[in-house]
Coordinates of C-alpha atoms (C1' of nucleotides) in Angstrom, one line a residue:
Chain O
M13 CA -25.8 -10.2 -52.6
I14 CA -21.8 -9.3 -52.2
L15 CA -21.3 -13.0 -51.4
S16 CA -23.0 -14.4 -54.8
M17 CA -20.3 -15.0 -57.4
V18 CA -20.1 -15.2 -61.2
G19 CA -22.0 -18.1 -62.8
M20 CA -23.8 -18.9 -59.9
P21 CA -27.6 -18.2 -59.6
I22 CA -28.5 -14.8 -57.9
K23 CA -31.4 -16.7 -56.0
D24 CA -29.8 -19.6 -54.3
R25 CA -33.0 -22.0 -53.7
K26 CA -31.1 -24.2 -51.3
A27 CA -30.3 -21.3 -49.1
E28 CA -33.9 -20.1 -49.6
R29 CA -35.5 -23.2 -48.5
R30 CA -32.9 -23.2 -45.5
E31 CA -34.0 -19.6 -44.3
A32 CA -37.8 -21.0 -44.9
T33 CA -37.2 -23.7 -42.5
K34 CA -34.9 -21.5 -39.9
A35 CA -38.3 -19.2 -40.1
E36 CA -40.7 -22.1 -39.4
I37 CA -38.5 -23.3 -36.4
L38 CA -38.8 -19.6 -35.2
D39 CA -42.5 -19.7 -35.8
A40 CA -42.9 -22.6 -33.7
A41 CA -40.7 -21.7 -31.1
W42 CA -42.5 -18.6 -30.5
D43 CA -45.7 -20.5 -30.1
L44 CA -44.3 -22.8 -27.4
V45 CA -43.2 -20.0 -25.8
R46 CA -46.5 -18.1 -25.6
E47 CA -48.2 -21.5 -24.4
Q48 CA -45.8 -22.7 -22.0
G49 CA -44.0 -19.5 -20.9
L50 CA -40.2 -18.4 -21.8
G51 CA -38.6 -20.8 -19.7
G52 CA -40.7 -23.8 -20.9
L53 CA -39.0 -23.9 -24.1
N54 CA -37.7 -27.3 -25.2
L55 CA -36.3 -28.7 -28.5
R56 CA -38.5 -32.0 -28.8
D57 CA -41.9 -29.9 -29.0
V58 CA -40.4 -27.0 -31.3
A59 CA -39.3 -30.2 -33.5
A60 CA -43.0 -31.9 -33.4
R61 CA -44.5 -28.9 -34.0
I62 CA -43.2 -28.6 -37.6
G63 CA -42.8 -32.6 -38.1
M64 CA -39.2 -33.0 -37.2
R65 CA -37.2 -34.7 -34.5
A66 CA -35.3 -32.5 -32.2
P67 CA -31.5 -33.6 -33.7
S68 CA -32.6 -32.1 -37.0
L69 CA -32.9 -28.8 -35.3
Y70 CA -29.1 -28.9 -34.8
E71 CA -28.8 -28.3 -38.7
Y72 CA -30.4 -25.2 -38.5
F73 CA -29.4 -23.7 -35.1
A74 CA -26.3 -24.5 -33.0
S75 CA -28.1 -24.9 -29.5
K76 CA -31.2 -23.8 -27.8
H77 CA -29.6 -20.6 -26.9
A78 CA -29.2 -19.9 -30.4
I79 CA -32.8 -20.1 -30.8
Y80 CA -33.5 -17.7 -28.2
D81 CA -30.7 -15.2 -29.5
A82 CA -32.7 -15.5 -33.2
M83 CA -35.9 -14.7 -31.5
F84 CA -34.2 -12.0 -29.5
A85 CA -33.1 -10.4 -32.6
Q86 CA -36.5 -11.0 -34.5
G87 CA -38.2 -9.5 -31.6
Y88 CA -36.2 -6.5 -31.8
R89 CA -36.5 -5.9 -35.6
Q90 CA -40.5 -6.3 -35.0
F91 CA -40.2 -3.6 -32.2
A92 CA -38.2 -1.4 -34.2
A93 CA -40.5 -1.8 -36.9
V94 CA -43.4 -0.9 -34.8
I95 CA -42.0 2.0 -33.1
A96 CA -40.6 3.6 -36.4
E97 CA -44.2 4.0 -37.9
A98 CA -45.0 5.8 -34.5
E99 CA -42.1 7.8 -34.9
E100 CA -43.0 9.3 -37.8
L101 CA -45.5 11.7 -36.4
S102 CA -43.6 14.2 -33.8
G103 CA -44.4 16.3 -30.6
E104 CA -47.1 15.5 -28.6
D105 CA -49.0 13.1 -31.0
G106 CA -45.7 11.4 -31.7
L107 CA -45.4 10.4 -28.1
R108 CA -48.7 9.2 -27.4
A109 CA -48.6 7.0 -30.6
V110 CA -45.1 5.6 -29.6
S111 CA -46.9 4.9 -26.0
H112 CA -49.6 2.9 -27.5
R113 CA -47.6 1.0 -29.9
A114 CA -45.1 0.3 -27.3
M115 CA -47.6 -0.9 -24.9
A116 CA -49.5 -2.7 -27.3
F117 CA -46.5 -4.5 -28.3
M118 CA -45.4 -5.4 -25.0
V119 CA -48.4 -6.7 -23.4
E120 CA -49.8 -8.6 -26.6
D121 CA -46.9 -11.3 -26.0
P122 CA -45.9 -11.7 -22.5
A123 CA -43.0 -14.0 -23.3
R124 CA -41.4 -11.7 -25.8
Y125 CA -41.7 -9.1 -23.4
Q126 CA -39.6 -11.1 -20.8
L127 CA -37.1 -12.1 -23.5
L128 CA -36.6 -8.5 -25.0
F129 CA -36.9 -6.3 -21.5
H130 CA -35.8 -8.6 -18.9
R131 CA -33.0 -10.9 -18.0
T132 CA -35.0 -13.9 -17.0
I133 CA -33.5 -17.0 -18.8
P134 CA -30.6 -18.7 -16.6
G135 CA -27.6 -18.4 -18.8
F136 CA -28.5 -16.6 -21.7
T137 CA -27.3 -13.6 -22.8
P138 CA -27.7 -12.1 -26.3
S139 CA -25.0 -12.2 -28.7
P140 CA -23.2 -8.9 -29.5
Q141 CA -25.2 -8.6 -32.9
S142 CA -28.6 -9.2 -31.6
Y143 CA -27.7 -6.9 -28.5
A144 CA -26.5 -4.5 -31.0
L145 CA -30.2 -4.3 -32.2
S146 CA -31.6 -3.4 -29.0
V147 CA -29.0 -0.7 -28.6
Q148 CA -29.9 1.0 -32.0
Q149 CA -33.5 1.1 -31.0
L150 CA -32.9 2.9 -28.0
D151 CA -30.6 5.5 -30.2
R152 CA -33.4 5.8 -32.7
T153 CA -35.9 6.7 -30.1
R154 CA -33.1 9.1 -28.4
A155 CA -32.6 10.8 -31.4
W156 CA -36.5 11.2 -32.0
F157 CA -36.6 12.5 -28.4
D158 CA -33.7 15.3 -29.1
R159 CA -35.5 16.2 -32.5
N160 CA -38.8 16.7 -30.5
G161 CA -37.4 18.7 -27.5
F162 CA -37.6 15.9 -24.9
A163 CA -34.1 16.4 -24.1
A164 CA -34.1 16.7 -20.6
P165 CA -31.5 14.5 -19.0
G166 CA -33.2 11.2 -17.8
A167 CA -36.2 12.0 -19.8
L168 CA -35.7 9.0 -22.1
D169 CA -35.3 6.4 -19.4
L170 CA -38.0 7.8 -17.2
F171 CA -40.4 7.4 -20.2
T172 CA -39.3 3.9 -21.0
S173 CA -39.5 3.0 -17.2
L174 CA -42.7 4.5 -17.1
I175 CA -44.1 2.5 -20.5
G176 CA -42.5 -0.5 -19.5
G177 CA -43.5 -0.5 -16.0
L178 CA -47.3 -0.2 -16.7
A179 CA -46.7 -3.2 -19.3
G180 CA -45.1 -5.4 -16.5
Q181 CA -47.9 -4.8 -14.2
Q182 CA -50.4 -5.4 -16.8
I183 CA -48.6 -8.8 -17.5
A184 CA -47.8 -9.9 -14.0
N185 CA -51.2 -9.0 -12.4
E186 CA -54.2 -9.3 -15.1
P187 CA -52.5 -11.1 -18.5
G188 CA -54.8 -9.9 -21.4
G189 CA -56.4 -7.3 -19.6
D190 CA -56.3 -3.6 -20.0
H191 CA -56.2 -1.9 -16.6
W192 CA -52.9 -0.7 -16.8
V193 CA -52.8 0.1 -20.4
R194 CA -55.8 2.3 -20.0
L195 CA -53.5 4.0 -17.7
A196 CA -51.0 5.1 -20.4
D197 CA -52.7 8.2 -21.5
A198 CA -52.4 9.4 -18.1
A199 CA -48.6 8.6 -17.7
V200 CA -48.2 10.5 -20.8
D201 CA -50.1 13.5 -19.4
M202 CA -47.9 13.5 -16.5
F203 CA -44.6 12.8 -18.5
L204 CA -45.6 15.8 -20.9
S205 CA -46.5 18.0 -18.0
Y206 CA -43.6 17.5 -16.3
I207 CA -41.1 17.5 -19.2
T208 CA -42.3 20.5 -20.9
A209 CA -42.9 22.6 -17.6
A210 CA -41.5 26.1 -17.6
G211 CA -38.0 26.0 -15.9
G212 CA -38.6 22.4 -15.2
T213 CA -35.0 21.4 -16.6
A214 CA -33.3 22.3 -13.2
R215 CA -35.7 20.6 -11.4
H216 CA -35.5 16.9 -12.7
T217 CA -31.7 17.0 -12.7
R218 CA -31.4 18.3 -9.1
E219 CA -29.7 15.6 -6.9
R220 CA -31.8 15.3 -3.7
T221 CA -30.6 13.8 -0.3
R222 CA -33.9 13.5 1.7
S223 CA -35.0 10.2 3.2
Chain I
M16 CA -49.8 -19.9 21.6
I17 CA -53.4 -20.4 21.7
L18 CA -52.5 -24.0 20.5
S19 CA -50.4 -24.9 23.7
M20 CA -52.5 -26.9 26.1
V21 CA -52.4 -27.8 29.7
G22 CA -49.6 -30.0 30.9
M23 CA -47.9 -29.4 28.1
P24 CA -44.7 -27.0 28.0
I25 CA -45.2 -23.5 26.8
K26 CA -42.1 -24.0 24.4
D27 CA -42.5 -27.0 22.3
R28 CA -38.7 -27.5 21.6
K29 CA -39.5 -30.2 18.8
A30 CA -41.7 -27.6 17.1
E31 CA -39.2 -24.6 17.5
R32 CA -36.3 -26.9 16.0
R33 CA -38.5 -27.9 13.1
E34 CA -39.2 -24.0 12.3
A35 CA -35.5 -23.3 12.6
T36 CA -34.7 -25.8 10.1
K37 CA -37.4 -24.7 7.9
A38 CA -35.8 -21.1 8.2
E39 CA -32.4 -22.6 7.4
I40 CA -34.0 -24.2 4.3
L41 CA -35.3 -20.8 3.3
D42 CA -32.1 -19.1 3.9
A43 CA -30.4 -21.5 1.7
A44 CA -32.9 -21.1 -0.9
W45 CA -32.5 -17.5 -1.1
D46 CA -28.8 -17.9 -1.3
L47 CA -29.4 -19.9 -4.2
V48 CA -31.5 -17.5 -6.4
R49 CA -29.3 -14.8 -5.9
E50 CA -26.5 -16.9 -7.2
Q51 CA -28.2 -19.1 -9.7
G52 CA -31.2 -17.1 -11.0
L53 CA -34.7 -17.6 -9.6
G54 CA -35.4 -20.5 -12.0
G55 CA -32.0 -21.8 -11.3
L56 CA -33.4 -23.3 -7.7
N57 CA -32.8 -27.0 -7.5
L58 CA -33.4 -29.1 -4.3
R59 CA -30.2 -30.8 -4.4
D60 CA -28.1 -27.9 -4.0
V61 CA -30.6 -26.1 -1.4
A62 CA -29.8 -29.5 0.7
A63 CA -26.3 -29.9 0.4
R64 CA -25.8 -26.3 1.3
I65 CA -27.4 -27.0 5.0
G66 CA -25.5 -30.5 4.9
M67 CA -28.5 -32.3 4.0
R68 CA -29.9 -34.4 1.2
A69 CA -32.4 -33.4 -1.3
P70 CA -35.1 -36.2 0.1
S71 CA -34.9 -34.9 3.9
L72 CA -36.5 -31.5 2.5
Y73 CA -39.5 -33.3 1.9
E74 CA -39.9 -33.6 5.9
Y75 CA -40.4 -29.5 6.0
F76 CA -41.8 -28.8 2.5
A77 CA -44.2 -31.1 0.3
S78 CA -42.5 -29.7 -2.9
K79 CA -40.3 -27.1 -4.5
H80 CA -43.3 -25.0 -5.3
A81 CA -44.1 -25.0 -1.5
I82 CA -40.6 -23.7 -1.0
Y83 CA -41.2 -20.7 -3.6
D84 CA -44.3 -20.2 -1.8
A85 CA -42.9 -19.8 1.7
M86 CA -40.2 -17.6 -0.2
F87 CA -42.9 -15.3 -1.7
A88 CA -44.8 -15.1 1.7
Q89 CA -41.5 -14.2 3.3
G90 CA -40.5 -11.9 0.9
Y91 CA -43.8 -9.9 1.0
R92 CA -43.3 -9.9 4.7
Q93 CA -40.0 -8.2 4.3
F94 CA -41.5 -5.5 1.8
A95 CA -44.4 -5.0 4.3
A96 CA -42.1 -4.3 7.4
V97 CA -39.8 -2.0 5.1
I98 CA -43.0 0.1 3.6
A99 CA -44.5 0.5 6.9
E100 CA -41.7 2.5 8.3
A101 CA -41.7 4.7 5.3
E102 CA -45.5 5.2 5.8
E103 CA -45.3 6.6 9.1
L104 CA -44.0 9.7 7.6
S105 CA -46.8 11.7 5.3
G106 CA -47.3 13.8 2.4
E107 CA -44.2 14.6 0.2
D108 CA -41.8 13.3 2.7
G109 CA -43.5 10.1 3.1
L110 CA -43.8 9.5 -0.6
R111 CA -40.1 10.1 -1.3
A112 CA -39.4 7.7 1.6
V113 CA -41.9 5.0 0.4
S114 CA -40.2 5.4 -2.9
H115 CA -36.7 5.1 -2.1
R116 CA -37.2 2.3 0.3
A117 CA -39.2 0.1 -2.3
M118 CA -36.5 1.2 -4.8
A119 CA -33.9 -0.2 -2.3
F120 CA -35.6 -3.3 -1.8
M121 CA -36.2 -4.2 -5.4
V122 CA -32.9 -3.8 -6.6
E123 CA -31.0 -5.2 -3.8
D124 CA -32.3 -8.7 -4.8
P125 CA -33.1 -9.2 -8.6
A126 CA -34.3 -12.6 -7.9
R127 CA -36.8 -11.6 -5.1
Y128 CA -37.8 -9.0 -7.1
Q129 CA -38.9 -11.3 -9.9
L130 CA -40.4 -13.8 -7.6
L131 CA -42.6 -11.0 -5.8
F132 CA -43.6 -9.0 -8.5
H133 CA -43.6 -10.9 -12.0
R134 CA -45.0 -14.0 -13.0
T135 CA -41.6 -15.9 -14.4
I136 CA -41.4 -19.4 -12.8
P137 CA -43.6 -21.9 -15.2
G138 CA -46.1 -23.4 -13.3
F139 CA -46.1 -21.5 -9.9
T140 CA -48.8 -19.7 -8.6
P141 CA -48.4 -18.5 -5.0
S142 CA -50.9 -20.0 -2.6
P143 CA -54.5 -17.9 -1.7
Q144 CA -52.6 -17.3 2.0
S145 CA -49.3 -16.3 0.3
Y146 CA -51.2 -14.3 -2.2
A147 CA -53.3 -12.6 0.3
L148 CA -50.1 -10.8 1.9
S149 CA -49.4 -9.3 -1.3
V150 CA -53.2 -8.1 -1.7
Q151 CA -53.0 -6.5 1.9
Q152 CA -49.9 -4.6 1.3
L153 CA -51.3 -3.1 -1.8
D154 CA -54.4 -2.1 0.5
R155 CA -52.2 -0.6 3.2
T156 CA -50.5 1.6 0.7
R157 CA -53.7 2.3 -1.1
A158 CA -55.1 3.5 2.3
W159 CA -52.0 5.4 2.9
F160 CA -52.3 7.2 -0.3
D161 CA -56.2 8.1 0.4
R162 CA -54.8 9.6 4.1
N163 CA -52.5 11.4 2.3
G164 CA -54.6 13.1 -0.2
F165 CA -53.1 10.9 -3.4
A166 CA -56.6 9.8 -4.3
A167 CA -56.8 10.6 -7.6
P168 CA -58.1 7.2 -9.7
G169 CA -55.2 5.6 -11.1
A170 CA -52.7 7.4 -9.0
L171 CA -51.8 4.2 -6.9
D172 CA -51.3 2.1 -9.9
L173 CA -49.2 4.7 -11.7
F174 CA -47.1 5.0 -8.9
T175 CA -46.3 1.5 -8.4
S176 CA -45.7 1.1 -12.0
L177 CA -43.3 4.0 -12.2
I178 CA -41.1 2.6 -9.2
G179 CA -41.5 -0.8 -10.1
G180 CA -40.6 0.0 -13.9
L181 CA -37.5 1.9 -12.9
A182 CA -36.3 -1.0 -10.6
G183 CA -37.0 -3.3 -13.7
Q184 CA -35.0 -1.4 -16.0
Q185 CA -32.1 -1.1 -13.3
I186 CA -32.1 -5.0 -12.8
A187 CA -32.3 -6.1 -16.5
N188 CA -29.7 -3.2 -17.9
E189 CA -27.4 -2.7 -14.8
P190 CA -27.7 -5.0 -12.2
G191 CA -25.9 -3.8 -9.1
G192 CA -25.7 -0.2 -10.6
D193 CA -27.8 3.1 -9.5
H194 CA -28.5 5.0 -13.1
W195 CA -32.3 4.2 -12.6
V196 CA -32.2 4.4 -9.0
R197 CA -30.9 8.1 -9.2
L198 CA -34.0 8.7 -11.3
A199 CA -36.6 7.8 -8.3
D200 CA -36.7 11.6 -6.9
A201 CA -36.9 12.9 -10.7
A202 CA -40.2 10.4 -10.7
V203 CA -41.7 11.4 -7.8
D204 CA -41.2 15.1 -8.8
M205 CA -43.2 14.3 -11.9
F206 CA -45.8 12.3 -9.7
L207 CA -46.4 14.9 -7.4
S208 CA -46.6 17.8 -9.5
Y209 CA -49.2 15.7 -11.7
I210 CA -51.0 14.5 -8.6
T211 CA -51.4 17.8 -7.0
A212 CA -51.9 19.9 -10.0
A213 CA -55.1 22.4 -9.6
G214 CA -57.8 21.2 -11.6
G215 CA -55.8 17.5 -12.5
T216 CA -58.4 15.6 -11.4
A217 CA -60.2 15.7 -14.5
R218 CA -57.3 15.7 -16.4
H219 CA -55.9 12.1 -15.8
T220 CA -59.3 10.3 -15.7
R221 CA -60.3 11.8 -19.0
E222 CA -60.2 8.8 -21.5
R223 CA -58.6 9.3 -24.6
T224 CA -58.7 7.9 -28.1
R225 CA -56.1 9.3 -30.2
S226 CA -53.5 7.2 -31.9
Chain N
dG16 C1' -30.9 -33.3 -44.7
dT17 C1' -33.5 -36.3 -41.9
dC18 C1' -33.8 -40.1 -38.9
dT19 C1' -33.1 -43.7 -34.9
dA20 C1' -30.4 -44.4 -31.3
dT21 C1' -27.9 -43.4 -27.5
dA22 C1' -24.6 -40.8 -24.5
dT23 C1' -25.0 -37.5 -20.5
dG24 C1' -27.0 -35.3 -17.6
dT25 C1' -30.7 -33.0 -14.2
dG26 C1' -33.8 -32.8 -11.4
dG27 C1' -38.2 -33.8 -8.8
dA28 C1' -40.1 -37.0 -5.8
dT29 C1' -40.8 -41.9 -3.7
dA30 C1' -39.7 -46.2 -1.2
dG31 C1' -37.9 -48.1 2.6
dA32 C1' -33.6 -49.1 5.9
dC33 C1' -31.7 -47.3 9.9
Chain H
dG9 C1' -35.8 -37.3 10.8
dT10 C1' -32.1 -38.7 7.8
dC11 C1' -30.3 -41.6 5.0
dT12 C1' -29.1 -44.5 0.5
dA13 C1' -31.2 -46.0 -3.5
dT14 C1' -33.6 -45.6 -7.0
dC15 C1' -37.6 -44.2 -10.4
dC16 C1' -39.0 -41.6 -13.6
dA17 C1' -39.2 -38.1 -16.8
dC18 C1' -37.3 -35.0 -19.3
dA19 C1' -33.8 -32.4 -21.9
dT20 C1' -29.4 -31.2 -24.7
dA21 C1' -26.4 -32.7 -27.6
dT22 C1' -23.7 -36.3 -30.7
dA23 C1' -22.8 -40.4 -33.7
dG24 C1' -23.9 -42.7 -37.4
dA25 C1' -27.3 -45.0 -40.6
dC26 C1' -30.0 -44.1 -44.4

DNA sequence: GTCTATATGTGGATAGAC
DNA sequence: GTCTATCCACATATAGAC
């Protein structure tokens, strides 16, 4: 809005159309990675799916990696929205809500899970702007953990590994199923009893050297 | 050895040479996926690395996927050997040893981690023989869990998700580092206190419906 | 802004000489 | 058993007409 100038219409129809087309391209790209796997994305198919030819895409994205980057950013905005709702709750209820929503978000789209939470595309690194979205999301959840007393060192990393690990196994071993998804509550039980144990603070920070 | 027949030398020099070359090819392939990522493997580079041309590889492997398949099998044999040593111990010591060795095995080679524990190569599925190796490995650890009293439903899946999840985060966020690796002991503490809690058996099998 | 045509490159796989 | 030569399919990206 700051960029709009005197004498120009507030709503730039051209820019709007352009954004709509970019969104169409991204939708088609998501469809394709869901069908062919994250690495199977190719520009011809993306273009064909919206009635275009591959070269036309370059009017909207500078490269294939730029499309991946936009998908990465879009995915993290979706993730942020999903988690933000759950983080309106607090305490145990909040943690369970976050767990369920994060788990559902991950397993419902394996390709998106790979793009957002693993480094699986050779040569692709998210741009600083897109990467910042992931950092901000983690910061928000860190703050929520602090506000809710889940403040032990390593607690957040342990929790994200736990949920992400269950989702990863679900996706790798039984995509579309729910065997590991159903373990989410047990995982939260385990995490909660560990993190809220009296005198537990020293226990999980202690360095160990055995075996 | 059963296949050797009367009048034939026990050691078939030709077959030995052949196996040696196949091993050379696999070594080169491992080098390449470590350098270029699992998906970056290509036959020309593999061949060049051992002083061959790409077509010669077809004398030893029927396709690129066959190479991936042999790598998959080889990786699980290595994994089995590493875990078997740790499973000579028992109880908490054994569990810690398994955790440390599994974690080290996973993070020391991200490409191998991806190949063995995730489905990341479009179109590749391990052959039944190779897949059986992964099933057998899980069965052995399941038996070890039973022998050692970690028998609660879901315990094994929770444990593998926990260790695999930590390794995955380590690899995705800080390859070569040890931030998540150092959380392995805390994770085992958490798992042990959950699994050995008095009356805990009912708790972690209980179905939950909240949020 | 979209197209056709094409440059340019890669990579798996096969044929057939040696 | 290894090679050269090549096929074929595919894919990113660019040039330039419309």
